[in-house]
Amino acid sequence: MRVVLLGPPGAGKGTQAERIKDKFRLTRIATGDLLRETVRRGTSLGRQAQDFMLRGRLVPDRVILALMRDKIREGVSGFILDGFPRSITQAEKLDKLLEAENKKLDLVINLEVNHNEMISRLKGRVICPECGRTYNKDEFVDQPLICKDCGTHLSQRSDDNPDAIEERLKVYLRHTLPLVDYYKGKGILRSISGKGSPQGVFQRIVDLLYSPGSIGI
Ligand code: ADP
Ligand code: ZN
């Protein structure tokens, strides 16, 4: 099964992709995580990406593709993509990469959340720099901001500041949202409400994948 998870920043793609990966034994390929790791390592690709990320812009395609090409080939028997593709150009590149392996996408899950929910999730988001788990500050009233899995101090992502959030939303509307129609046209898009608890959203995704006529399983 080859799945793409689509949705605006703050929709909960990371959380859901992690669960889908575990339940259906897929390789999770998350561009945002790969990029942050590349930035941390300070490689030339990382230096090229950093500035774009801090401002909430899309990292240039040649950087993304250099990072993704091998990952997609390696995971081609079953993957969930989180954060890629983010534009029509990237979607066409992905189609070509898969075609070269005689494969195609099975399903695109579109996570829908409204504007206000998105903003409040992004503003309240804290992450564990050690293990990558994400939380919302609301979960820690009167408690220290410490990861429940590994005890590390949580911090805010450097692009979760008001300016970068606004820019990421603009970029989403302009470049990523057109993918909804792109994949509708291919007949593989399914939309799911991203509202409510992570467990509730996950259940809707599982129901979708098991529903009769689903292209999932
Ligand atoms: P979010 O979905 O919350 O905005 P991500 O962790 O997926 O966060 O991405 C963080 C940043 O990494 C993006 O704002 C962008 O700068 C960069 N990025 C991630 N995926 C891509 C991509 N496919 N193409 C270009 N840039 C990307
Ligand atoms: Zn942790």
PDB file of C-alpha atoms and ligand atoms in Angstrom:
ATOM      1  CA  MET A   1       0.000   0.000   0.000  1.00  0.00           C
ATOM      2  CA  ARG A   2       1.360   3.407  -1.002  1.00  0.00           C
ATOM      3  CA  VAL A   3      -0.378   6.280   0.756  1.00  0.00           C
ATOM      4  CA  VAL A   4      -0.010  10.063   0.827  1.00  0.00           C
ATOM      5  CA  LEU A   5      -1.249  12.056   3.809  1.00  0.00           C
ATOM      6  CA  LEU A   6      -2.358  15.510   2.755  1.00  0.00           C
ATOM      7  CA  GLY A   7      -3.499  18.457   4.864  1.00  0.00           C
ATOM      8  CA  PRO A   8      -2.580  21.928   6.106  1.00  0.00           C
ATOM      9  CA  PRO A   9       0.134  22.531   8.702  1.00  0.00           C
ATOM     10  CA  GLY A  10      -1.280  21.633  12.101  1.00  0.00           C
ATOM     11  CA  ALA A  11      -3.758  19.097  10.697  1.00  0.00           C
ATOM     12  CA  GLY A  12      -2.080  16.308  12.645  1.00  0.00           C
ATOM     13  CA  LYS A  13      -0.323  14.602   9.742  1.00  0.00           C
ATOM     14  CA  GLY A  14       2.727  13.633  11.796  1.00  0.00           C
ATOM     15  CA  THR A  15       0.697  12.067  14.613  1.00  0.00           C
ATOM     16  CA  GLN A  16      -1.568  10.134  12.251  1.00  0.00           C
ATOM     17  CA  ALA A  17       1.245   9.056   9.911  1.00  0.00           C
ATOM     18  CA  GLU A  18       3.064   7.531  12.874  1.00  0.00           C
ATOM     19  CA  ARG A  19      -0.013   5.516  13.877  1.00  0.00           C
ATOM     20  CA  ILE A  20      -0.769   4.396  10.325  1.00  0.00           C
ATOM     21  CA  LYS A  21       2.841   3.313   9.910  1.00  0.00           C
ATOM     22  CA  ASP A  22       2.662   1.128  13.034  1.00  0.00           C
ATOM     23  CA  LYS A  23      -0.716  -0.429  12.336  1.00  0.00           C
ATOM     24  CA  PHE A  24      -0.184  -1.195   8.656  1.00  0.00           C
ATOM     25  CA  ARG A  25       3.585  -1.756   8.776  1.00  0.00           C
ATOM     26  CA  LEU A  26       4.488   0.901   6.268  1.00  0.00           C
ATOM     27  CA  THR A  27       7.620   2.968   5.958  1.00  0.00           C
ATOM     28  CA  ARG A  28       6.911   6.513   7.101  1.00  0.00           C
ATOM     29  CA  ILE A  29       8.652   9.150   5.048  1.00  0.00           C
ATOM     30  CA  ALA A  30       8.260  12.610   6.601  1.00  0.00           C
ATOM     31  CA  THR A  31       9.951  15.430   4.698  1.00  0.00           C
ATOM     32  CA  GLY A  32       9.765  17.893   7.607  1.00  0.00           C
ATOM     33  CA  ASP A  33      11.572  15.449   9.935  1.00  0.00           C
ATOM     34  CA  LEU A  34      14.132  14.542   7.266  1.00  0.00           C
ATOM     35  CA  LEU A  35      14.796  18.223   6.641  1.00  0.00           C
ATOM     36  CA  ARG A  36      15.153  19.082  10.338  1.00  0.00           C
ATOM     37  CA  GLU A  37      17.590  16.190  10.713  1.00  0.00           C
ATOM     38  CA  THR A  38      19.574  17.412   7.694  1.00  0.00           C
ATOM     39  CA  VAL A  39      19.678  20.931   9.166  1.00  0.00           C
ATOM     40  CA  ARG A  40      20.925  19.545  12.503  1.00  0.00           C
ATOM     41  CA  ARG A  41      23.716  17.670  10.757  1.00  0.00           C
ATOM     42  CA  GLY A  42      24.814  20.922   9.106  1.00  0.00           C
ATOM     43  CA  THR A  43      25.358  19.391   5.669  1.00  0.00           C
ATOM     44  CA  SER A  44      25.298  21.539   2.557  1.00  0.00           C
ATOM     45  CA  LEU A  45      21.707  20.446   1.822  1.00  0.00           C
ATOM     46  CA  GLY A  46      20.797  21.370   5.401  1.00  0.00           C
ATOM     47  CA  ARG A  47      22.256  24.840   5.078  1.00  0.00           C
ATOM     48  CA  GLN A  48      20.317  25.378   1.867  1.00  0.00           C
ATOM     49  CA  ALA A  49      17.057  24.279   3.493  1.00  0.00           C
ATOM     50  CA  GLN A  50      17.298  26.105   6.821  1.00  0.00           C
ATOM     51  CA  ASP A  51      16.465  29.608   5.701  1.00  0.00           C
ATOM     52  CA  PHE A  52      13.366  28.567   3.774  1.00  0.00           C
ATOM     53  CA  MET A  53      12.078  26.526   6.702  1.00  0.00           C
ATOM     54  CA  LEU A  54      12.545  29.304   9.246  1.00  0.00           C
ATOM     55  CA  ARG A  55      10.430  31.595   7.083  1.00  0.00           C
ATOM     56  CA  GLY A  56       7.783  28.982   6.361  1.00  0.00           C
ATOM     57  CA  ARG A  57       8.577  28.833   2.633  1.00  0.00           C
ATOM     58  CA  LEU A  58       8.893  25.707   0.545  1.00  0.00           C
ATOM     59  CA  VAL A  59      12.405  24.358   0.321  1.00  0.00           C
ATOM     60  CA  PRO A  60      13.515  24.260  -3.360  1.00  0.00           C
ATOM     61  CA  ASP A  61      12.502  21.135  -5.271  1.00  0.00           C
ATOM     62  CA  ARG A  62      16.054  20.066  -6.059  1.00  0.00           C
ATOM     63  CA  VAL A  63      16.837  19.886  -2.301  1.00  0.00           C
ATOM     64  CA  ILE A  64      13.625  17.983  -1.533  1.00  0.00           C
ATOM     65  CA  LEU A  65      14.081  15.592  -4.428  1.00  0.00           C
ATOM     66  CA  ALA A  66      17.702  14.912  -3.542  1.00  0.00           C
ATOM     67  CA  LEU A  67      16.409  13.921  -0.119  1.00  0.00           C
ATOM     68  CA  MET A  68      13.345  11.951  -1.215  1.00  0.00           C
ATOM     69  CA  ARG A  69      14.418  10.065  -4.316  1.00  0.00           C
ATOM     70  CA  ASP A  70      16.228   7.217  -2.582  1.00  0.00           C
ATOM     71  CA  LYS A  71      13.806   7.067   0.341  1.00  0.00           C
ATOM     72  CA  ILE A  72      10.881   6.519  -2.012  1.00  0.00           C
ATOM     73  CA  ARG A  73      12.735   3.870  -4.005  1.00  0.00           C
ATOM     74  CA  GLU A  74      13.754   2.051  -0.829  1.00  0.00           C
ATOM     75  CA  GLY A  75      10.230   2.147   0.627  1.00  0.00           C
ATOM     76  CA  VAL A  76       8.410   1.541  -2.625  1.00  0.00           C
ATOM     77  CA  SER A  77       6.750  -1.705  -1.498  1.00  0.00           C
ATOM     78  CA  GLY A  78       4.700   0.200   1.118  1.00  0.00           C
ATOM     79  CA  PHE A  79       4.977   3.739   2.434  1.00  0.00           C
ATOM     80  CA  ILE A  80       3.104   6.615   3.974  1.00  0.00           C
ATOM     81  CA  LEU A  81       4.274  10.026   2.823  1.00  0.00           C
ATOM     82  CA  ASP A  82       3.869  12.922   5.246  1.00  0.00           C
ATOM     83  CA  GLY A  83       4.729  16.404   3.934  1.00  0.00           C
ATOM     84  CA  PHE A  84       5.406  15.344   0.362  1.00  0.00           C
ATOM     85  CA  PRO A  85       4.237  16.165  -2.251  1.00  0.00           C
ATOM     86  CA  ARG A  86       3.444  19.769  -1.397  1.00  0.00           C
ATOM     87  CA  SER A  87       2.915  21.122  -4.914  1.00  0.00           C
ATOM     88  CA  ILE A  88       1.712  19.919  -8.307  1.00  0.00           C
ATOM     89  CA  THR A  89       5.301  19.822  -9.570  1.00  0.00           C
ATOM     90  CA  GLN A  90       6.299  17.564  -6.689  1.00  0.00           C
ATOM     91  CA  ALA A  91       3.261  15.338  -7.284  1.00  0.00           C
ATOM     92  CA  GLU A  92       4.226  14.915 -10.926  1.00  0.00           C
ATOM     93  CA  LYS A  93       7.789  14.077  -9.894  1.00  0.00           C
ATOM     94  CA  LEU A  94       6.452  11.475  -7.483  1.00  0.00           C
ATOM     95  CA  ASP A  95       4.301   9.911 -10.213  1.00  0.00           C
ATOM     96  CA  LYS A  96       7.375   9.661 -12.458  1.00  0.00           C
ATOM     97  CA  LEU A  97       9.500   8.114  -9.716  1.00  0.00           C
ATOM     98  CA  LEU A  98       6.837   5.477  -9.083  1.00  0.00           C
ATOM     99  CA  GLU A  99       6.238   4.855 -12.779  1.00  0.00           C
ATOM    100  CA  ALA A 100       9.917   4.051 -13.175  1.00  0.00           C
ATOM    101  CA  GLU A 101       9.414   1.284 -10.594  1.00  0.00           C
ATOM    102  CA  ASN A 102       6.166   0.116 -12.223  1.00  0.00           C
ATOM    103  CA  LYS A 103       4.191   1.242  -9.186  1.00  0.00           C
ATOM    104  CA  LYS A 104       1.530   3.818  -8.406  1.00  0.00           C
ATOM    105  CA  LEU A 105      -0.137   5.511  -5.445  1.00  0.00           C
ATOM    106  CA  ASP A 106      -3.087   3.656  -3.934  1.00  0.00           C
ATOM    107  CA  LEU A 107      -4.641   6.316  -1.745  1.00  0.00           C
ATOM    108  CA  VAL A 108      -4.418   9.968  -0.725  1.00  0.00           C
ATOM    109  CA  ILE A 109      -5.916  10.808   2.659  1.00  0.00           C
ATOM    110  CA  ASN A 110      -6.869  14.464   2.957  1.00  0.00           C
ATOM    111  CA  LEU A 111      -7.053  15.603   6.597  1.00  0.00           C
ATOM    112  CA  GLU A 112      -9.387  18.564   6.943  1.00  0.00           C
ATOM    113  CA  VAL A 113      -9.280  21.093   9.800  1.00  0.00           C
ATOM    114  CA  ASN A 114     -10.614  24.602   9.999  1.00  0.00           C
ATOM    115  CA  HIS A 115      -8.503  27.725  10.065  1.00  0.00           C
ATOM    116  CA  ASN A 116      -8.843  28.610  13.770  1.00  0.00           C
ATOM    117  CA  GLU A 117      -8.133  25.088  14.921  1.00  0.00           C
ATOM    118  CA  MET A 118      -4.990  24.986  12.789  1.00  0.00           C
ATOM    119  CA  ILE A 119      -3.653  28.246  14.201  1.00  0.00           C
ATOM    120  CA  SER A 120      -4.292  27.310  17.812  1.00  0.00           C
ATOM    121  CA  ARG A 121      -2.675  23.888  17.352  1.00  0.00           C
ATOM    122  CA  LEU A 122       0.439  25.368  15.771  1.00  0.00           C
ATOM    123  CA  LYS A 123       0.785  28.118  18.370  1.00  0.00           C
ATOM    124  CA  GLY A 124       0.449  25.658  21.235  1.00  0.00           C
ATOM    125  CA  ARG A 125       2.635  22.948  19.747  1.00  0.00           C
ATOM    126  CA  VAL A 126       5.740  21.835  21.645  1.00  0.00           C
ATOM    127  CA  ILE A 127       8.026  19.027  20.535  1.00  0.00           C
ATOM    128  CA  CYS A 128      10.576  16.749  22.086  1.00  0.00           C
ATOM    129  CA  PRO A 129      13.946  17.534  20.494  1.00  0.00           C
ATOM    130  CA  GLU A 130      15.128  14.039  21.416  1.00  0.00           C
ATOM    131  CA  CYS A 131      12.383  11.667  20.202  1.00  0.00           C
ATOM    132  CA  GLY A 132      10.217  13.964  18.064  1.00  0.00           C
ATOM    133  CA  ARG A 133       6.942  13.402  19.936  1.00  0.00           C
ATOM    134  CA  THR A 134       4.623  16.404  19.747  1.00  0.00           C
ATOM    135  CA  TYR A 135       2.341  17.821  22.424  1.00  0.00           C
ATOM    136  CA  ASN A 136       0.157  20.833  23.002  1.00  0.00           C
ATOM    137  CA  LYS A 137       1.036  23.187  25.877  1.00  0.00           C
ATOM    138  CA  ASP A 138      -2.533  22.719  27.164  1.00  0.00           C
ATOM    139  CA  GLU A 139      -1.578  19.193  28.258  1.00  0.00           C
ATOM    140  CA  PHE A 140       0.834  20.628  30.836  1.00  0.00           C
ATOM    141  CA  VAL A 141      -1.137  23.013  33.046  1.00  0.00           C
ATOM    142  CA  ASP A 142       1.037  23.662  36.136  1.00  0.00           C
ATOM    143  CA  GLN A 143       3.424  20.882  35.095  1.00  0.00           C
ATOM    144  CA  PRO A 144       6.944  21.180  33.678  1.00  0.00           C
ATOM    145  CA  LEU A 145       7.199  20.845  29.877  1.00  0.00           C
ATOM    146  CA  ILE A 146       8.930  17.468  29.839  1.00  0.00           C
ATOM    147  CA  CYS A 147       8.545  14.597  27.346  1.00  0.00           C
ATOM    148  CA  LYS A 148       6.383  11.789  28.765  1.00  0.00           C
ATOM    149  CA  ASP A 149       8.372   9.216  26.780  1.00  0.00           C
ATOM    150  CA  CYS A 150      11.964  10.220  27.389  1.00  0.00           C
ATOM    151  CA  GLY A 151      12.038  13.018  29.984  1.00  0.00           C
ATOM    152  CA  THR A 152      13.655  15.609  27.709  1.00  0.00           C
ATOM    153  CA  HIS A 153      12.690  19.300  27.961  1.00  0.00           C
ATOM    154  CA  LEU A 154      10.179  20.197  25.271  1.00  0.00           C
ATOM    155  CA  SER A 155      10.632  23.185  23.022  1.00  0.00           C
ATOM    156  CA  GLN A 156       8.766  25.106  20.373  1.00  0.00           C
ATOM    157  CA  ARG A 157       9.668  24.500  16.743  1.00  0.00           C
ATOM    158  CA  SER A 158      11.499  27.520  15.356  1.00  0.00           C
ATOM    159  CA  ASP A 159       8.918  27.822  12.547  1.00  0.00           C
ATOM    160  CA  ASP A 160       5.953  27.802  14.953  1.00  0.00           C
ATOM    161  CA  ASN A 161       6.154  31.592  15.393  1.00  0.00           C
ATOM    162  CA  PRO A 162       3.303  33.862  14.179  1.00  0.00           C
ATOM    163  CA  ASP A 163       5.075  35.125  11.032  1.00  0.00           C
ATOM    164  CA  ALA A 164       6.184  31.713   9.821  1.00  0.00           C
ATOM    165  CA  ILE A 165       2.789  30.197  10.652  1.00  0.00           C
ATOM    166  CA  GLU A 166       1.059  32.814   8.521  1.00  0.00           C
ATOM    167  CA  GLU A 167       3.485  32.196   5.678  1.00  0.00           C
ATOM    168  CA  ARG A 168       3.041  28.414   5.870  1.00  0.00           C
ATOM    169  CA  LEU A 169      -0.722  28.829   5.613  1.00  0.00           C
ATOM    170  CA  LYS A 170      -0.336  31.034   2.532  1.00  0.00           C
ATOM    171  CA  VAL A 171       2.044  28.535   0.970  1.00  0.00           C
ATOM    172  CA  TYR A 172      -0.414  25.751   1.741  1.00  0.00           C
ATOM    173  CA  LEU A 173      -3.345  27.538   0.069  1.00  0.00           C
ATOM    174  CA  ARG A 174      -1.343  28.485  -2.981  1.00  0.00           C
ATOM    175  CA  HIS A 175       0.789  25.410  -3.648  1.00  0.00           C
ATOM    176  CA  THR A 176      -0.540  22.425  -1.706  1.00  0.00           C
ATOM    177  CA  LEU A 177      -4.329  22.796  -1.770  1.00  0.00           C
ATOM    178  CA  PRO A 178      -4.435  22.333  -5.593  1.00  0.00           C
ATOM    179  CA  LEU A 179      -3.308  18.754  -4.928  1.00  0.00           C
ATOM    180  CA  VAL A 180      -6.808  17.975  -3.647  1.00  0.00           C
ATOM    181  CA  ASP A 181      -8.199  18.405  -7.167  1.00  0.00           C
ATOM    182  CA  TYR A 182      -5.165  16.757  -8.716  1.00  0.00           C
ATOM    183  CA  TYR A 183      -5.760  13.545  -6.765  1.00  0.00           C
ATOM    184  CA  LYS A 184      -9.558  13.783  -7.026  1.00  0.00           C
ATOM    185  CA  GLY A 185      -9.030  13.695 -10.779  1.00  0.00           C
ATOM    186  CA  LYS A 186      -7.109  10.463 -10.384  1.00  0.00           C
ATOM    187  CA  GLY A 187      -9.913   9.027  -8.247  1.00  0.00           C
ATOM    188  CA  ILE A 188      -7.719   8.214  -5.243  1.00  0.00           C
ATOM    189  CA  LEU A 189      -8.567  11.053  -2.831  1.00  0.00           C
ATOM    190  CA  ARG A 190     -10.506  10.458   0.395  1.00  0.00           C
ATOM    191  CA  SER A 191     -11.210  13.298   2.835  1.00  0.00           C
ATOM    192  CA  ILE A 192     -11.375  12.802   6.600  1.00  0.00           C
ATOM    193  CA  SER A 193     -12.175  15.317   9.322  1.00  0.00           C
ATOM    194  CA  GLY A 194      -9.077  16.087  11.405  1.00  0.00           C
ATOM    195  CA  LYS A 195     -11.206  17.458  14.269  1.00  0.00           C
ATOM    196  CA  GLY A 196     -11.203  15.894  17.705  1.00  0.00           C
ATOM    197  CA  SER A 197      -8.757  13.653  19.531  1.00  0.00           C
ATOM    198  CA  PRO A 198      -5.853  11.922  17.752  1.00  0.00           C
ATOM    199  CA  GLN A 199      -7.462   8.572  18.611  1.00  0.00           C
ATOM    200  CA  GLY A 200     -10.815   9.640  17.119  1.00  0.00           C
ATOM    201  CA  VAL A 201      -9.202  10.818  13.901  1.00  0.00           C
ATOM    202  CA  PHE A 202      -7.158   7.634  13.659  1.00  0.00           C
ATOM    203  CA  GLN A 203     -10.294   5.539  14.039  1.00  0.00           C
ATOM    204  CA  ARG A 204     -11.863   7.351  11.077  1.00  0.00           C
ATOM    205  CA  ILE A 205      -8.762   6.597   9.003  1.00  0.00           C
ATOM    206  CA  VAL A 206      -8.807   2.919   9.973  1.00  0.00           C
ATOM    207  CA  ASP A 207     -12.539   2.715   9.122  1.00  0.00           C
ATOM    208  CA  LEU A 208     -11.789   4.273   5.762  1.00  0.00           C
ATOM    209  CA  LEU A 209      -9.028   1.797   5.016  1.00  0.00           C
ATOM    210  CA  TYR A 210     -11.181  -1.179   5.947  1.00  0.00           C
ATOM    211  CA  SER A 211     -14.380   0.049   4.302  1.00  0.00           C
ATOM    212  CA  PRO A 212     -15.704  -1.984   1.370  1.00  0.00           C
ATOM    213  CA  GLY A 213     -14.608  -0.539  -1.932  1.00  0.00           C
ATOM    214  CA  SER A 214     -11.711   1.258  -0.330  1.00  0.00           C
ATOM    215  CA  ILE A 215      -8.551   1.122  -2.389  1.00  0.00           C
ATOM    216  CA  GLY A 216      -6.570   0.735   0.804  1.00  0.00           C
ATOM    217  CA  ILE A 217      -6.476  -2.911   1.756  1.00  0.00           C
TER     218      ILE A 217
HETATM  219  P1  ADP B   1       4.079  21.543   8.818  1.00  0.00           P
HETATM  220  O1  ADP B   1       3.300  20.583   7.962  1.00  0.00           O
HETATM  221  O2  ADP B   1       3.600  21.633  10.222  1.00  0.00           O
HETATM  222  O3  ADP B   1       4.210  22.910   8.205  1.00  0.00           O
HETATM  223  P2  ADP B   1       6.569  20.030   8.263  1.00  0.00           P
HETATM  224  O4  ADP B   1       7.389  19.497   9.373  1.00  0.00           O
HETATM  225  O5  ADP B   1       5.890  19.049   7.370  1.00  0.00           O
HETATM  226  O6  ADP B   1       5.562  21.036   8.958  1.00  0.00           O
HETATM  227  O7  ADP B   1       7.472  20.987   7.338  1.00  0.00           O
HETATM  228  C1  ADP B   1       8.254  22.027   7.875  1.00  0.00           C
HETATM  229  C2  ADP B   1       8.906  22.858   6.774  1.00  0.00           C
HETATM  230  O8  ADP B   1       9.774  22.017   5.986  1.00  0.00           O
HETATM  231  C3  ADP B   1       7.966  23.471   5.755  1.00  0.00           C
HETATM  232  O9  ADP B   1       7.418  24.691   6.200  1.00  0.00           O
HETATM  233  C4  ADP B   1       8.895  23.663   4.560  1.00  0.00           C
HETATM  234  O10 ADP B   1       9.756  24.757   4.730  1.00  0.00           O
HETATM  235  C5  ADP B   1       9.755  22.418   4.615  1.00  0.00           C
HETATM  236  N1  ADP B   1       9.192  21.315   3.809  1.00  0.00           N
HETATM  237  C6  ADP B   1       8.652  20.144   4.268  1.00  0.00           C
HETATM  238  N2  ADP B   1       8.227  19.371   3.268  1.00  0.00           N
HETATM  239  C7  ADP B   1       8.499  20.055   2.117  1.00  0.00           C
HETATM  240  C8  ADP B   1       8.298  19.794   0.723  1.00  0.00           C
HETATM  241  N3  ADP B   1       7.716  18.676   0.282  1.00  0.00           N
HETATM  242  N4  ADP B   1       8.696  20.744  -0.170  1.00  0.00           N
HETATM  243  C9  ADP B   1       9.274  21.877   0.232  1.00  0.00           C
HETATM  244  N5  ADP B   1       9.497  22.179   1.517  1.00  0.00           N
HETATM  245  C10 ADP B   1       9.118  21.296   2.461  1.00  0.00           C
HETATM  246 ZN    ZN B   2      10.957  12.486  24.001  1.00  0.00          ZN
END
